[in-house]
């Protein structure tokens, strides 16, 4: 135990020294590394000396309190706030050894938002994409895609002087889940198949980010196995035996396979998901459409357990962090089983 503490201490000192040099730049001039990058890198270097551990409340709360902070002004696509969110996520990827899939972490695109007051204005968006390569010589050429949208609506209807719709549940919660799974597998290296961590902007403007990425991956011929979109997982379901539900439940054997490896009913059927056609209304749908793979959204928002959808009170302090951690840690063995199965067990059902 003393050796571990000594190693952690040395790693921390080394990391701080390296990062201070990067921050100072040449001849003592300011460098390019931000304070957030320095802190995340130092923390990651310390954690790399320790065994892989379950996801903790402190892990997710730190990210939530930044992504859902007033500083980011509701993370509207095209805003300064979403740029800050993107930089934070990129720094997180770098600090936790999540690699680039493209030439950079960003997947850029442009679009016009017909729903806006200026429908002819061109809006620039960017998805953030990270890669954890699989450890099997053959299976690493197959990809499991994990994702969530990191944008939100920006400013909302003012309540008690507050106009910032922080989007903690929608969808900083899903974004953080994907980030944490990326961090876990980048460290554990227990995935035979490769993993893409895909975080989208412009979901709130009509699935523009996920649509662009799915089309790009399709054109490039990616060998995708399945896709999981995490959407609003910040609070527990009111009443159900499963922790979460899955959109498009009947379209594949995804839930059955996931629950087999999870050892319990982690995801279940939710009638309202079918009634409201949620399968086609979240970022999973473009991947189903473009890649013809099992692609589903997983959520714990059941229309009765959270009153602040697209509301300024969708704040970090409204999240149930114990629930989030429990859900994520139950998902890990389920994901691991799917990533390491010798064949593609999850298949689309005949319609």
PDB file of C-alpha atoms in Angstrom, residues 191-298:
ATOM      1  CA  UNK A 191     -13.051  -4.484 -24.853  1.00  0.00           C
ATOM      2  CA  UNK A 192     -12.306  -6.823 -27.766  1.00  0.00           C
ATOM      3  CA  UNK A 193     -14.347  -4.676 -30.147  1.00  0.00           C
ATOM      4  CA  UNK A 194     -13.489  -1.032 -30.687  1.00  0.00           C
ATOM      5  CA  UNK A 195     -15.624   1.687 -29.127  1.00  0.00           C
ATOM      6  CA  UNK A 196     -16.560   5.083 -30.512  1.00  0.00           C
ATOM      7  CA  UNK A 197     -17.619   7.700 -27.959  1.00  0.00           C
ATOM      8  CA  UNK A 198     -19.780  10.090 -29.979  1.00  0.00           C
ATOM      9  CA  UNK A 199     -21.150  13.316 -28.507  1.00  0.00           C
ATOM     10  CA  UNK A 200     -23.430  15.364 -30.726  1.00  0.00           C
ATOM     11  CA  UNK A 201     -24.439  18.968 -31.107  1.00  0.00           C
ATOM     12  CA  UNK A 202     -27.602  20.270 -32.804  1.00  0.00           C
ATOM     13  CA  UNK A 203     -29.801  17.472 -31.458  1.00  0.00           C
ATOM     14  CA  UNK A 204     -32.185  20.165 -30.286  1.00  0.00           C
ATOM     15  CA  UNK A 205     -32.327  21.504 -33.857  1.00  0.00           C
ATOM     16  CA  UNK A 206     -33.473  18.256 -35.436  1.00  0.00           C
ATOM     17  CA  UNK A 207     -30.779  15.575 -34.882  1.00  0.00           C
ATOM     18  CA  UNK A 208     -28.415  17.478 -37.180  1.00  0.00           C
ATOM     19  CA  UNK A 209     -25.172  16.382 -35.498  1.00  0.00           C
ATOM     20  CA  UNK A 210     -25.909  12.674 -35.226  1.00  0.00           C
ATOM     21  CA  UNK A 211     -27.364  12.744 -38.733  1.00  0.00           C
ATOM     22  CA  UNK A 212     -24.152  14.201 -40.149  1.00  0.00           C
ATOM     23  CA  UNK A 213     -21.926  11.737 -38.292  1.00  0.00           C
ATOM     24  CA  UNK A 214     -23.989   8.668 -39.188  1.00  0.00           C
ATOM     25  CA  UNK A 215     -23.929   9.652 -42.856  1.00  0.00           C
ATOM     26  CA  UNK A 216     -20.174  10.250 -42.749  1.00  0.00           C
ATOM     27  CA  UNK A 217     -19.456   6.909 -41.086  1.00  0.00           C
ATOM     28  CA  UNK A 218     -21.681   5.153 -43.600  1.00  0.00           C
ATOM     29  CA  UNK A 219     -19.857   6.722 -46.549  1.00  0.00           C
ATOM     30  CA  UNK A 220     -16.520   5.730 -45.028  1.00  0.00           C
ATOM     31  CA  UNK A 221     -17.671   2.119 -44.703  1.00  0.00           C
ATOM     32  CA  UNK A 222     -17.395   1.658 -40.940  1.00  0.00           C
ATOM     33  CA  UNK A 223     -18.052  -1.891 -39.724  1.00  0.00           C
ATOM     34  CA  UNK A 224     -20.527  -0.909 -37.011  1.00  0.00           C
ATOM     35  CA  UNK A 225     -22.111  -3.545 -34.780  1.00  0.00           C
ATOM     36  CA  UNK A 226     -24.591  -1.599 -32.662  1.00  0.00           C
ATOM     37  CA  UNK A 227     -25.266   1.884 -31.304  1.00  0.00           C
ATOM     38  CA  UNK A 228     -26.458   3.017 -27.870  1.00  0.00           C
ATOM     39  CA  UNK A 229     -27.653   6.570 -27.240  1.00  0.00           C
ATOM     40  CA  UNK A 230     -27.926   7.727 -23.616  1.00  0.00           C
ATOM     41  CA  UNK A 231     -30.765  10.238 -23.263  1.00  0.00           C
ATOM     42  CA  UNK A 232     -31.837  11.791 -19.955  1.00  0.00           C
ATOM     43  CA  UNK A 233     -30.657   9.321 -17.302  1.00  0.00           C
ATOM     44  CA  UNK A 234     -30.298  11.810 -14.422  1.00  0.00           C
ATOM     45  CA  UNK A 235     -33.269  10.723 -12.301  1.00  0.00           C
ATOM     46  CA  UNK A 236     -34.709   7.259 -11.528  1.00  0.00           C
ATOM     47  CA  UNK A 237     -37.928   5.954 -13.013  1.00  0.00           C
ATOM     48  CA  UNK A 238     -40.987   6.364 -10.819  1.00  0.00           C
ATOM     49  CA  UNK A 239     -42.184   2.749 -10.857  1.00  0.00           C
ATOM     50  CA  UNK A 240     -40.743  -0.139 -12.826  1.00  0.00           C
ATOM     51  CA  UNK A 241     -38.643  -3.222 -12.233  1.00  0.00           C
ATOM     52  CA  UNK A 242     -36.053  -2.140 -14.807  1.00  0.00           C
ATOM     53  CA  UNK A 243     -33.694   0.764 -14.149  1.00  0.00           C
ATOM     54  CA  UNK A 244     -34.123   2.186 -17.644  1.00  0.00           C
ATOM     55  CA  UNK A 245     -36.143   1.674 -20.787  1.00  0.00           C
ATOM     56  CA  UNK A 246     -35.101   1.372 -24.405  1.00  0.00           C
ATOM     57  CA  UNK A 247     -36.667   2.996 -27.438  1.00  0.00           C
ATOM     58  CA  UNK A 248     -37.486   0.680 -30.329  1.00  0.00           C
ATOM     59  CA  UNK A 249     -37.585  -2.235 -27.901  1.00  0.00           C
ATOM     60  CA  UNK A 250     -39.297  -4.554 -30.379  1.00  0.00           C
ATOM     61  CA  UNK A 251     -36.940  -3.784 -33.279  1.00  0.00           C
ATOM     62  CA  UNK A 252     -34.069  -6.014 -32.096  1.00  0.00           C
ATOM     63  CA  UNK A 253     -32.961  -8.445 -29.410  1.00  0.00           C
ATOM     64  CA  UNK A 254     -30.780  -5.724 -27.898  1.00  0.00           C
ATOM     65  CA  UNK A 255     -32.511  -5.562 -24.493  1.00  0.00           C
ATOM     66  CA  UNK A 256     -32.532  -9.342 -24.110  1.00  0.00           C
ATOM     67  CA  UNK A 257     -28.805  -9.537 -24.863  1.00  0.00           C
ATOM     68  CA  UNK A 258     -27.875  -6.571 -22.681  1.00  0.00           C
ATOM     69  CA  UNK A 259     -29.832  -7.902 -19.710  1.00  0.00           C
ATOM     70  CA  UNK A 260     -28.262 -11.345 -20.110  1.00  0.00           C
ATOM     71  CA  UNK A 261     -24.808  -9.901 -19.590  1.00  0.00           C
ATOM     72  CA  UNK A 262     -25.987  -7.441 -16.953  1.00  0.00           C
ATOM     73  CA  UNK A 263     -27.406 -10.275 -14.848  1.00  0.00           C
ATOM     74  CA  UNK A 264     -30.709  -8.463 -14.320  1.00  0.00           C
ATOM     75  CA  UNK A 265     -33.302  -6.396 -16.171  1.00  0.00           C
ATOM     76  CA  UNK A 266     -31.247  -3.242 -16.589  1.00  0.00           C
ATOM     77  CA  UNK A 267     -33.380  -2.040 -19.522  1.00  0.00           C
ATOM     78  CA  UNK A 268     -37.008  -2.855 -20.175  1.00  0.00           C
ATOM     79  CA  UNK A 269     -40.036  -2.038 -22.296  1.00  0.00           C
ATOM     80  CA  UNK A 270     -41.873   1.264 -21.782  1.00  0.00           C
ATOM     81  CA  UNK A 271     -45.232   1.606 -23.558  1.00  0.00           C
ATOM     82  CA  UNK A 272     -44.977   5.394 -23.892  1.00  0.00           C
ATOM     83  CA  UNK A 273     -41.695   5.058 -25.769  1.00  0.00           C
ATOM     84  CA  UNK A 274     -43.601   3.287 -28.521  1.00  0.00           C
ATOM     85  CA  UNK A 275     -46.685   5.487 -28.204  1.00  0.00           C
ATOM     86  CA  UNK A 276     -44.632   8.673 -28.663  1.00  0.00           C
ATOM     87  CA  UNK A 277     -42.365   7.073 -31.287  1.00  0.00           C
ATOM     88  CA  UNK A 278     -39.240   7.955 -29.306  1.00  0.00           C
ATOM     89  CA  UNK A 279     -37.190   5.619 -31.486  1.00  0.00           C
ATOM     90  CA  UNK A 280     -37.271   8.162 -34.320  1.00  0.00           C
ATOM     91  CA  UNK A 281     -36.905  11.242 -32.118  1.00  0.00           C
ATOM     92  CA  UNK A 282     -33.437  10.782 -30.643  1.00  0.00           C
ATOM     93  CA  UNK A 283     -29.850  10.463 -31.850  1.00  0.00           C
ATOM     94  CA  UNK A 284     -30.003   6.690 -32.271  1.00  0.00           C
ATOM     95  CA  UNK A 285     -32.298   6.973 -35.286  1.00  0.00           C
ATOM     96  CA  UNK A 286     -29.788   8.331 -37.861  1.00  0.00           C
ATOM     97  CA  UNK A 287     -27.480   5.378 -37.116  1.00  0.00           C
ATOM     98  CA  UNK A 288     -30.308   2.909 -37.659  1.00  0.00           C
ATOM     99  CA  UNK A 289     -31.255   4.704 -40.865  1.00  0.00           C
ATOM    100  CA  UNK A 290     -27.751   5.113 -42.337  1.00  0.00           C
ATOM    101  CA  UNK A 291     -25.983   1.985 -41.048  1.00  0.00           C
ATOM    102  CA  UNK A 292     -28.903  -0.460 -40.764  1.00  0.00           C
ATOM    103  CA  UNK A 293     -27.774  -1.650 -37.336  1.00  0.00           C
ATOM    104  CA  UNK A 294     -29.527  -2.102 -33.982  1.00  0.00           C
ATOM    105  CA  UNK A 295     -29.487   1.461 -32.617  1.00  0.00           C
ATOM    106  CA  UNK A 296     -31.477   2.415 -29.537  1.00  0.00           C
ATOM    107  CA  UNK A 297     -31.844   5.184 -26.982  1.00  0.00           C
ATOM    108  CA  UNK A 298     -31.708   4.274 -23.301  1.00  0.00           C
TER     109      UNK A 298
END
